[in-house]
Amino acid sequence: MKEFQHLVVAFDGTEDSKDALELGIHISKQLHSELSVVHIQKKGVFNGDSIEDNMVFPGTNSSYPTDDIRHYPIMPVPTEHLDTEEHSKETQALESEARRILDHHNIKGNVNVSYGEPSEAIVSFATEHNADLIVVGSRDISGLKRLLFGSVSEKVSQRSNIPVLIAK
């Protein structure tokens, strides 16, 4: 049986990631494993809370003319948020929240921030730190969002060479 000596938990402050962190903490305690929490910041930080709020939809001038569909929009383009001070405060708040949860459970663990595309950065972090298990939350996204963007947990499980536990 595989030993899990080092667990990595992906944390972004959502309820799903808090559930993943709680699960990671319980597993870490039971197995006496090292625990690392990683928060991933995208290189281009989006402003607002939802993907739709951060998209620029080209006007009707940029549409593709087709038979009966007159204004078929092209793919939306994410806009970038350039306020690094606000970005830094948000990152510090997430680090503090993760640390608070660890302290609440009386467990030592590292809280880290990495940068990049979330699924790639999580797998890279786990590989670089010789993790044996990655724990991620599962967001219930469906429909067009899932088709266009996929879920981070699915991408992590596809890209990872080590076991991935998706907390629900």
Short mmCIF file of N, CA, C and O in Angstrom, two decimals, residues 21-134:
data_model
loop_
_atom_site.label_atom_id
_atom_site.label_comp_id
_atom_site.label_asym_id
_atom_site.label_seq_id
_atom_site.Cartn_x
_atom_site.Cartn_y
_atom_site.Cartn_z
N LEU A 21 -9.49 21.47 2.34
CA LEU A 21 -8.49 21.70 3.38
C LEU A 21 -8.85 20.93 4.66
O LEU A 21 -7.98 20.30 5.27
N GLU A 22 -10.10 20.97 5.04
CA GLU A 22 -10.55 20.21 6.23
C GLU A 22 -10.27 18.72 6.03
O GLU A 22 -9.75 18.05 6.94
N LEU A 23 -10.59 18.19 4.86
CA LEU A 23 -10.34 16.78 4.57
C LEU A 23 -8.84 16.49 4.59
O LEU A 23 -8.40 15.49 5.17
N GLY A 24 -8.06 17.35 3.96
CA GLY A 24 -6.61 17.18 3.96
C GLY A 24 -6.03 17.17 5.37
O GLY A 24 -5.13 16.39 5.68
N ILE A 25 -6.55 18.04 6.22
CA ILE A 25 -6.09 18.10 7.61
C ILE A 25 -6.39 16.79 8.33
O ILE A 25 -5.53 16.23 9.02
N HIS A 26 -7.60 16.28 8.16
CA HIS A 26 -7.98 15.03 8.84
C HIS A 26 -7.13 13.85 8.35
O HIS A 26 -6.68 13.04 9.16
N ILE A 27 -6.89 13.79 7.05
CA ILE A 27 -6.06 12.71 6.51
C ILE A 27 -4.63 12.85 7.02
O ILE A 27 -4.00 11.87 7.42
N SER A 28 -4.13 14.08 7.01
CA SER A 28 -2.77 14.34 7.48
C SER A 28 -2.59 13.92 8.94
O SER A 28 -1.57 13.33 9.32
N LYS A 29 -3.58 14.22 9.77
CA LYS A 29 -3.51 13.83 11.18
C LYS A 29 -3.53 12.31 11.33
O LYS A 29 -2.75 11.75 12.11
N GLN A 30 -4.41 11.64 10.59
CA GLN A 30 -4.52 10.19 10.71
C GLN A 30 -3.26 9.48 10.23
O GLN A 30 -2.85 8.47 10.80
N LEU A 31 -2.63 10.02 9.18
CA LEU A 31 -1.46 9.36 8.60
C LEU A 31 -0.14 9.95 9.08
O LEU A 31 0.92 9.50 8.64
N HIS A 32 -0.22 10.97 9.94
CA HIS A 32 0.98 11.67 10.41
C HIS A 32 1.84 12.15 9.25
O HIS A 32 3.04 11.94 9.21
N SER A 33 1.16 12.79 8.30
CA SER A 33 1.80 13.26 7.08
C SER A 33 2.07 14.75 7.14
O SER A 33 1.38 15.50 7.84
N GLU A 34 3.06 15.18 6.38
CA GLU A 34 3.33 16.61 6.20
C GLU A 34 2.20 17.19 5.35
O GLU A 34 1.67 16.52 4.46
N LEU A 35 1.84 18.44 5.61
CA LEU A 35 0.75 19.08 4.87
C LEU A 35 1.22 20.42 4.32
O LEU A 35 1.79 21.23 5.05
N SER A 36 0.98 20.62 3.03
CA SER A 36 1.26 21.91 2.40
C SER A 36 -0.03 22.40 1.76
O SER A 36 -0.74 21.64 1.11
N VAL A 37 -0.30 23.68 1.96
CA VAL A 37 -1.45 24.32 1.35
C VAL A 37 -0.90 25.24 0.27
O VAL A 37 0.05 25.98 0.51
N VAL A 38 -1.49 25.19 -0.91
CA VAL A 38 -1.03 26.06 -2.00
C VAL A 38 -2.21 26.84 -2.56
O VAL A 38 -3.28 26.29 -2.79
N HIS A 39 -1.98 28.13 -2.71
CA HIS A 39 -2.95 29.01 -3.35
C HIS A 39 -2.33 29.44 -4.67
O HIS A 39 -1.18 29.86 -4.71
N ILE A 40 -3.08 29.32 -5.74
CA ILE A 40 -2.57 29.65 -7.06
C ILE A 40 -3.15 30.98 -7.52
O ILE A 40 -4.36 31.16 -7.52
N GLN A 41 -2.26 31.89 -7.87
CA GLN A 41 -2.68 33.17 -8.46
C GLN A 41 -2.41 33.09 -9.96
O GLN A 41 -1.32 32.70 -10.37
N LYS A 42 -3.42 33.44 -10.71
CA LYS A 42 -3.22 33.49 -12.16
C LYS A 42 -2.30 34.65 -12.48
O LYS A 42 -2.32 35.67 -11.81
N LYS A 43 -1.51 34.51 -13.52
CA LYS A 43 -0.59 35.58 -13.90
C LYS A 43 -1.33 36.83 -14.29
O LYS A 43 -0.96 37.92 -13.94
N GLY A 44 -2.43 36.70 -15.02
CA GLY A 44 -3.31 37.82 -15.33
C GLY A 44 -4.49 37.72 -14.40
O GLY A 44 -5.32 36.85 -14.55
N VAL A 45 -4.56 38.56 -13.40
CA VAL A 45 -5.61 38.46 -12.39
C VAL A 45 -6.86 39.12 -12.92
O VAL A 45 -6.83 40.25 -13.38
N PHE A 46 -7.96 38.42 -12.85
CA PHE A 46 -9.22 38.97 -13.33
C PHE A 46 -9.84 39.86 -12.27
O PHE A 46 -9.74 39.61 -11.10
N ASN A 47 -10.52 40.88 -12.71
CA ASN A 47 -11.26 41.71 -11.77
C ASN A 47 -12.68 41.17 -11.68
O ASN A 47 -13.17 40.53 -12.58
N GLY A 48 -13.34 41.40 -10.58
CA GLY A 48 -14.71 40.92 -10.42
C GLY A 48 -14.73 39.49 -9.91
O GLY A 48 -13.72 38.84 -9.74
N ASP A 49 -15.95 38.97 -9.70
CA ASP A 49 -16.07 37.65 -9.11
C ASP A 49 -16.39 36.55 -10.10
O ASP A 49 -16.14 35.40 -9.82
N SER A 50 -16.96 36.87 -11.23
CA SER A 50 -17.34 35.80 -12.14
C SER A 50 -16.65 35.97 -13.48
O SER A 50 -16.23 37.05 -13.85
N ILE A 51 -16.56 34.88 -14.19
CA ILE A 51 -15.91 34.90 -15.48
C ILE A 51 -16.63 35.83 -16.44
O ILE A 51 -16.01 36.58 -17.18
N GLU A 52 -17.96 35.81 -16.39
CA GLU A 52 -18.73 36.66 -17.30
C GLU A 52 -18.43 38.14 -17.09
O GLU A 52 -18.42 38.92 -18.02
N ASP A 53 -18.17 38.52 -15.82
CA ASP A 53 -17.88 39.92 -15.52
C ASP A 53 -16.55 40.36 -16.10
O ASP A 53 -16.28 41.54 -16.21
N ASN A 54 -15.70 39.41 -16.43
CA ASN A 54 -14.35 39.72 -16.87
C ASN A 54 -14.14 39.49 -18.36
O ASN A 54 -13.03 39.40 -18.83
N MET A 55 -15.21 39.35 -19.10
CA MET A 55 -15.09 39.10 -20.52
C MET A 55 -15.48 40.34 -21.32
O MET A 55 -16.37 41.08 -20.95
N VAL A 56 -14.78 40.53 -22.40
CA VAL A 56 -15.12 41.59 -23.33
C VAL A 56 -15.72 40.90 -24.54
O VAL A 56 -15.08 40.07 -25.17
N PHE A 57 -16.97 41.22 -24.83
CA PHE A 57 -17.61 40.63 -25.98
C PHE A 57 -17.54 41.62 -27.12
O PHE A 57 -18.02 42.75 -27.00
N PRO A 58 -16.93 41.24 -28.23
CA PRO A 58 -16.83 42.16 -29.35
C PRO A 58 -18.20 42.59 -29.84
O PRO A 58 -19.16 41.85 -29.73
N GLY A 59 -18.25 43.77 -30.35
CA GLY A 59 -19.51 44.31 -30.87
C GLY A 59 -19.95 43.58 -32.12
O GLY A 59 -19.29 42.69 -32.62
N THR A 60 -21.07 43.99 -32.65
CA THR A 60 -21.64 43.31 -33.82
C THR A 60 -20.76 43.49 -35.05
O THR A 60 -20.87 42.72 -35.98
N ASN A 61 -19.85 44.45 -35.06
CA ASN A 61 -18.94 44.64 -36.20
C ASN A 61 -18.02 43.44 -36.35
O ASN A 61 -17.57 43.14 -37.44
N SER A 62 -17.70 42.76 -35.24
CA SER A 62 -16.75 41.65 -35.26
C SER A 62 -17.44 40.31 -35.42
O SER A 62 -16.84 39.29 -35.17
N SER A 63 -18.70 40.31 -35.79
CA SER A 63 -19.46 39.07 -35.86
C SER A 63 -19.15 38.30 -37.13
O SER A 63 -18.70 38.85 -38.12
N TYR A 64 -19.44 37.00 -37.05
CA TYR A 64 -19.28 36.15 -38.21
C TYR A 64 -20.61 36.06 -38.93
O TYR A 64 -21.58 35.60 -38.36
N PRO A 65 -20.71 36.47 -40.19
CA PRO A 65 -21.98 36.33 -40.90
C PRO A 65 -22.18 34.87 -41.30
O PRO A 65 -21.28 34.23 -41.84
N THR A 66 -23.32 34.32 -40.96
CA THR A 66 -23.69 32.97 -41.38
C THR A 66 -25.07 33.03 -41.98
O THR A 66 -25.73 34.07 -41.95
N ASP A 67 -25.56 31.94 -42.50
CA ASP A 67 -26.83 31.93 -43.21
C ASP A 67 -27.94 32.68 -42.48
O ASP A 67 -28.27 33.79 -42.82
N ASP A 68 -28.52 32.06 -41.47
CA ASP A 68 -29.63 32.68 -40.77
C ASP A 68 -29.23 33.34 -39.46
O ASP A 68 -30.03 33.99 -38.82
N ILE A 69 -28.01 33.14 -39.04
CA ILE A 69 -27.56 33.74 -37.79
C ILE A 69 -26.76 34.97 -38.15
O ILE A 69 -25.69 34.90 -38.73
N ARG A 70 -27.26 36.13 -37.78
CA ARG A 70 -26.64 37.37 -38.23
C ARG A 70 -25.49 37.83 -37.35
O ARG A 70 -24.50 38.35 -37.84
N HIS A 71 -25.61 37.64 -36.07
CA HIS A 71 -24.60 38.17 -35.17
C HIS A 71 -24.11 37.09 -34.21
O HIS A 71 -24.46 37.07 -33.05
N TYR A 72 -23.28 36.23 -34.72
CA TYR A 72 -22.71 35.17 -33.91
C TYR A 72 -21.40 35.70 -33.32
O TYR A 72 -20.45 35.95 -34.04
N PRO A 73 -21.34 35.89 -31.99
CA PRO A 73 -20.15 36.52 -31.40
C PRO A 73 -18.95 35.59 -31.42
O PRO A 73 -19.08 34.38 -31.34
N ILE A 74 -17.76 36.18 -31.49
CA ILE A 74 -16.55 35.39 -31.37
C ILE A 74 -16.28 35.13 -29.89
O ILE A 74 -16.94 35.70 -29.02
N MET A 75 -15.31 34.31 -29.61
CA MET A 75 -14.99 33.93 -28.24
C MET A 75 -14.68 35.16 -27.38
O MET A 75 -13.92 36.02 -27.80
N PRO A 76 -15.25 35.24 -26.17
CA PRO A 76 -14.95 36.37 -25.30
C PRO A 76 -13.49 36.39 -24.89
O PRO A 76 -12.85 35.35 -24.79
N VAL A 77 -12.98 37.57 -24.63
CA VAL A 77 -11.58 37.75 -24.26
C VAL A 77 -11.52 38.24 -22.82
O VAL A 77 -12.14 39.24 -22.47
N PRO A 78 -10.78 37.52 -21.93
CA PRO A 78 -10.67 37.97 -20.54
C PRO A 78 -9.93 39.30 -20.47
O PRO A 78 -8.98 39.53 -21.20
N THR A 79 -10.40 40.15 -19.58
CA THR A 79 -9.68 41.40 -19.34
C THR A 79 -8.80 41.19 -18.12
O THR A 79 -9.11 40.39 -17.24
N GLU A 80 -7.71 41.92 -18.03
CA GLU A 80 -6.80 41.76 -16.91
C GLU A 80 -6.95 42.90 -15.93
O GLU A 80 -7.27 44.01 -16.29
N HIS A 81 -6.73 42.55 -14.68
CA HIS A 81 -6.80 43.52 -13.60
C HIS A 81 -5.37 43.88 -13.23
O HIS A 81 -4.55 43.01 -12.99
N LEU A 82 -5.04 45.15 -13.18
CA LEU A 82 -3.66 45.55 -12.98
C LEU A 82 -3.34 46.07 -11.59
O LEU A 82 -2.21 46.42 -11.32
N ASP A 83 -4.31 46.13 -10.70
CA ASP A 83 -4.07 46.68 -9.36
C ASP A 83 -3.38 45.63 -8.50
O ASP A 83 -4.00 44.80 -7.86
N THR A 84 -2.04 45.66 -8.47
CA THR A 84 -1.29 44.65 -7.74
C THR A 84 -1.42 44.79 -6.23
O THR A 84 -1.29 43.82 -5.51
N GLU A 85 -1.67 45.99 -5.75
CA GLU A 85 -1.84 46.18 -4.30
C GLU A 85 -3.10 45.45 -3.83
O GLU A 85 -3.07 44.75 -2.82
N GLU A 86 -4.19 45.60 -4.57
CA GLU A 86 -5.43 44.90 -4.22
C GLU A 86 -5.22 43.40 -4.34
O GLU A 86 -5.67 42.62 -3.51
N HIS A 87 -4.51 42.98 -5.37
CA HIS A 87 -4.20 41.57 -5.60
C HIS A 87 -3.41 41.02 -4.42
O HIS A 87 -3.68 39.94 -3.92
N SER A 88 -2.43 41.78 -3.95
CA SER A 88 -1.60 41.37 -2.83
C SER A 88 -2.43 41.23 -1.55
O SER A 88 -2.24 40.29 -0.78
N LYS A 89 -3.34 42.16 -1.31
CA LYS A 89 -4.20 42.09 -0.13
C LYS A 89 -5.09 40.86 -0.18
O LYS A 89 -5.29 40.19 0.83
N GLU A 90 -5.62 40.54 -1.35
CA GLU A 90 -6.47 39.36 -1.51
C GLU A 90 -5.65 38.09 -1.24
O GLU A 90 -6.11 37.19 -0.54
N THR A 91 -4.45 38.03 -1.75
CA THR A 91 -3.58 36.88 -1.53
C THR A 91 -3.24 36.74 -0.05
O THR A 91 -3.30 35.64 0.50
N GLN A 92 -2.93 37.85 0.61
CA GLN A 92 -2.62 37.81 2.03
C GLN A 92 -3.83 37.35 2.84
O GLN A 92 -3.69 36.58 3.80
N ALA A 93 -5.02 37.78 2.45
CA ALA A 93 -6.23 37.36 3.14
C ALA A 93 -6.45 35.86 3.00
O ALA A 93 -6.82 35.18 3.97
N LEU A 94 -6.21 35.33 1.81
CA LEU A 94 -6.37 33.89 1.60
C LEU A 94 -5.32 33.09 2.37
O LEU A 94 -5.64 32.05 2.96
N GLU A 95 -4.09 33.59 2.41
CA GLU A 95 -3.05 32.94 3.21
C GLU A 95 -3.43 32.93 4.69
O GLU A 95 -3.28 31.92 5.37
N SER A 96 -3.94 34.06 5.17
CA SER A 96 -4.36 34.17 6.58
C SER A 96 -5.50 33.22 6.89
O SER A 96 -5.53 32.60 7.96
N GLU A 97 -6.45 33.10 5.96
CA GLU A 97 -7.59 32.20 6.15
C GLU A 97 -7.11 30.75 6.23
O GLU A 97 -7.54 29.99 7.10
N ALA A 98 -6.22 30.35 5.35
CA ALA A 98 -5.69 28.99 5.37
C ALA A 98 -4.93 28.75 6.68
O ALA A 98 -5.09 27.70 7.32
N ARG A 99 -4.12 29.71 7.09
CA ARG A 99 -3.36 29.59 8.34
C ARG A 99 -4.31 29.48 9.53
O ARG A 99 -4.09 28.69 10.45
N ARG A 100 -5.40 30.26 9.53
CA ARG A 100 -6.39 30.22 10.61
C ARG A 100 -7.01 28.82 10.73
O ARG A 100 -7.17 28.28 11.82
N ILE A 101 -7.34 28.22 9.58
CA ILE A 101 -7.94 26.88 9.58
C ILE A 101 -6.93 25.86 10.12
O ILE A 101 -7.29 24.98 10.92
N LEU A 102 -5.68 25.96 9.69
CA LEU A 102 -4.65 25.06 10.20
C LEU A 102 -4.48 25.22 11.71
O LEU A 102 -4.43 24.22 12.45
N ASP A 103 -4.42 26.46 12.17
CA ASP A 103 -4.26 26.73 13.61
C ASP A 103 -5.45 26.22 14.41
O ASP A 103 -5.29 25.68 15.50
N HIS A 104 -6.64 26.38 13.85
CA HIS A 104 -7.86 25.90 14.51
C HIS A 104 -7.79 24.39 14.78
O HIS A 104 -8.29 23.90 15.79
N HIS A 105 -7.15 23.66 13.89
CA HIS A 105 -7.01 22.21 14.03
C HIS A 105 -5.69 21.80 14.67
O HIS A 105 -5.37 20.61 14.71
N ASN A 106 -4.94 22.79 15.16
CA ASN A 106 -3.65 22.53 15.81
C ASN A 106 -2.74 21.67 14.95
O ASN A 106 -2.20 20.66 15.40
N ILE A 107 -2.59 22.06 13.70
CA ILE A 107 -1.72 21.31 12.80
C ILE A 107 -0.74 22.27 12.14
O ILE A 107 -1.08 23.39 11.77
N LYS A 108 0.49 21.81 12.06
CA LYS A 108 1.51 22.60 11.37
C LYS A 108 1.39 22.29 9.88
O LYS A 108 1.16 21.16 9.49
N GLY A 109 1.58 23.30 9.11
CA GLY A 109 1.55 23.12 7.67
C GLY A 109 2.10 24.35 6.99
O GLY A 109 2.11 25.43 7.57
N ASN A 110 2.58 24.16 5.80
CA ASN A 110 3.10 25.28 5.03
C ASN A 110 1.97 25.88 4.20
O ASN A 110 1.17 25.15 3.63
N VAL A 111 1.93 27.20 4.13
CA VAL A 111 0.97 27.89 3.27
C VAL A 111 1.80 28.61 2.22
O VAL A 111 2.67 29.41 2.55
N ASN A 112 1.55 28.29 0.96
CA ASN A 112 2.36 28.79 -0.14
C ASN A 112 1.49 29.46 -1.20
O ASN A 112 0.32 29.13 -1.34
N VAL A 113 2.09 30.33 -1.97
CA VAL A 113 1.43 30.94 -3.12
C VAL A 113 2.28 30.63 -4.34
O VAL A 113 3.50 30.80 -4.32
N SER A 114 1.64 30.14 -5.39
CA SER A 114 2.30 29.90 -6.66
C SER A 114 1.54 30.67 -7.73
O SER A 114 0.39 31.07 -7.52
N TYR A 115 2.18 30.84 -8.87
CA TYR A 115 1.57 31.62 -9.94
C TYR A 115 1.48 30.79 -11.21
O TYR A 115 2.36 29.98 -11.50
N GLY A 116 0.40 31.02 -11.95
CA GLY A 116 0.23 30.34 -13.23
C GLY A 116 -1.18 29.86 -13.43
O GLY A 116 -2.11 30.24 -12.70
N GLU A 117 -1.36 29.02 -14.42
CA GLU A 117 -2.66 28.41 -14.69
C GLU A 117 -2.90 27.42 -13.57
O GLU A 117 -2.02 26.60 -13.27
N PRO A 118 -4.06 27.49 -12.88
CA PRO A 118 -4.26 26.71 -11.65
C PRO A 118 -3.93 25.22 -11.72
O PRO A 118 -3.16 24.73 -10.89
N SER A 119 -4.48 24.50 -12.67
CA SER A 119 -4.24 23.05 -12.67
C SER A 119 -2.77 22.72 -12.91
O SER A 119 -2.21 21.84 -12.26
N GLU A 120 -2.12 23.43 -13.81
CA GLU A 120 -0.70 23.20 -14.07
C GLU A 120 0.15 23.56 -12.85
O GLU A 120 1.08 22.84 -12.49
N ALA A 121 -0.17 24.69 -12.22
CA ALA A 121 0.61 25.15 -11.07
C ALA A 121 0.44 24.22 -9.87
O ALA A 121 1.40 23.98 -9.13
N ILE A 122 -0.74 23.68 -9.67
CA ILE A 122 -0.97 22.75 -8.55
C ILE A 122 -0.14 21.49 -8.75
O ILE A 122 0.56 21.03 -7.84
N VAL A 123 -0.19 20.93 -9.95
CA VAL A 123 0.57 19.71 -10.24
C VAL A 123 2.07 19.98 -10.14
O VAL A 123 2.82 19.19 -9.57
N SER A 124 2.52 21.13 -10.67
CA SER A 124 3.94 21.49 -10.60
C SER A 124 4.40 21.64 -9.15
O SER A 124 5.47 21.15 -8.77
N PHE A 125 3.58 22.31 -8.34
CA PHE A 125 3.91 22.50 -6.93
C PHE A 125 4.05 21.14 -6.24
O PHE A 125 5.01 20.90 -5.50
N ALA A 126 3.08 20.26 -6.47
CA ALA A 126 3.10 18.94 -5.83
C ALA A 126 4.34 18.15 -6.27
O ALA A 126 4.99 17.51 -5.44
N THR A 127 4.68 18.23 -7.53
CA THR A 127 5.85 17.52 -8.05
C THR A 127 7.14 18.08 -7.44
O THR A 127 7.99 17.32 -6.98
N GLU A 128 7.27 19.40 -7.44
CA GLU A 128 8.47 20.05 -6.91
C GLU A 128 8.67 19.78 -5.42
O GLU A 128 9.80 19.77 -4.94
N HIS A 129 7.58 19.57 -4.69
CA HIS A 129 7.67 19.35 -3.25
C HIS A 129 7.50 17.88 -2.86
O HIS A 129 7.23 17.57 -1.70
N ASN A 130 7.64 16.99 -3.83
CA ASN A 130 7.59 15.54 -3.60
C ASN A 130 6.35 15.10 -2.83
O ASN A 130 6.43 14.30 -1.89
N ALA A 131 5.20 15.61 -3.23
CA ALA A 131 3.94 15.23 -2.59
C ALA A 131 3.52 13.83 -3.04
O ALA A 131 3.88 13.38 -4.12
N ASP A 132 2.75 13.18 -2.18
CA ASP A 132 2.24 11.84 -2.47
C ASP A 132 0.75 11.86 -2.81
O ASP A 132 0.22 10.88 -3.31
N LEU A 133 0.08 12.97 -2.48
CA LEU A 133 -1.36 13.08 -2.70
C LEU A 133 -1.72 14.55 -2.85
O LEU A 133 -1.22 15.40 -2.11
N ILE A 134 -2.60 14.84 -3.81
CA ILE A 134 -3.14 16.18 -4.00
C ILE A 134 -4.61 16.14 -3.62
O ILE A 134 -5.34 15.25 -4.05
#
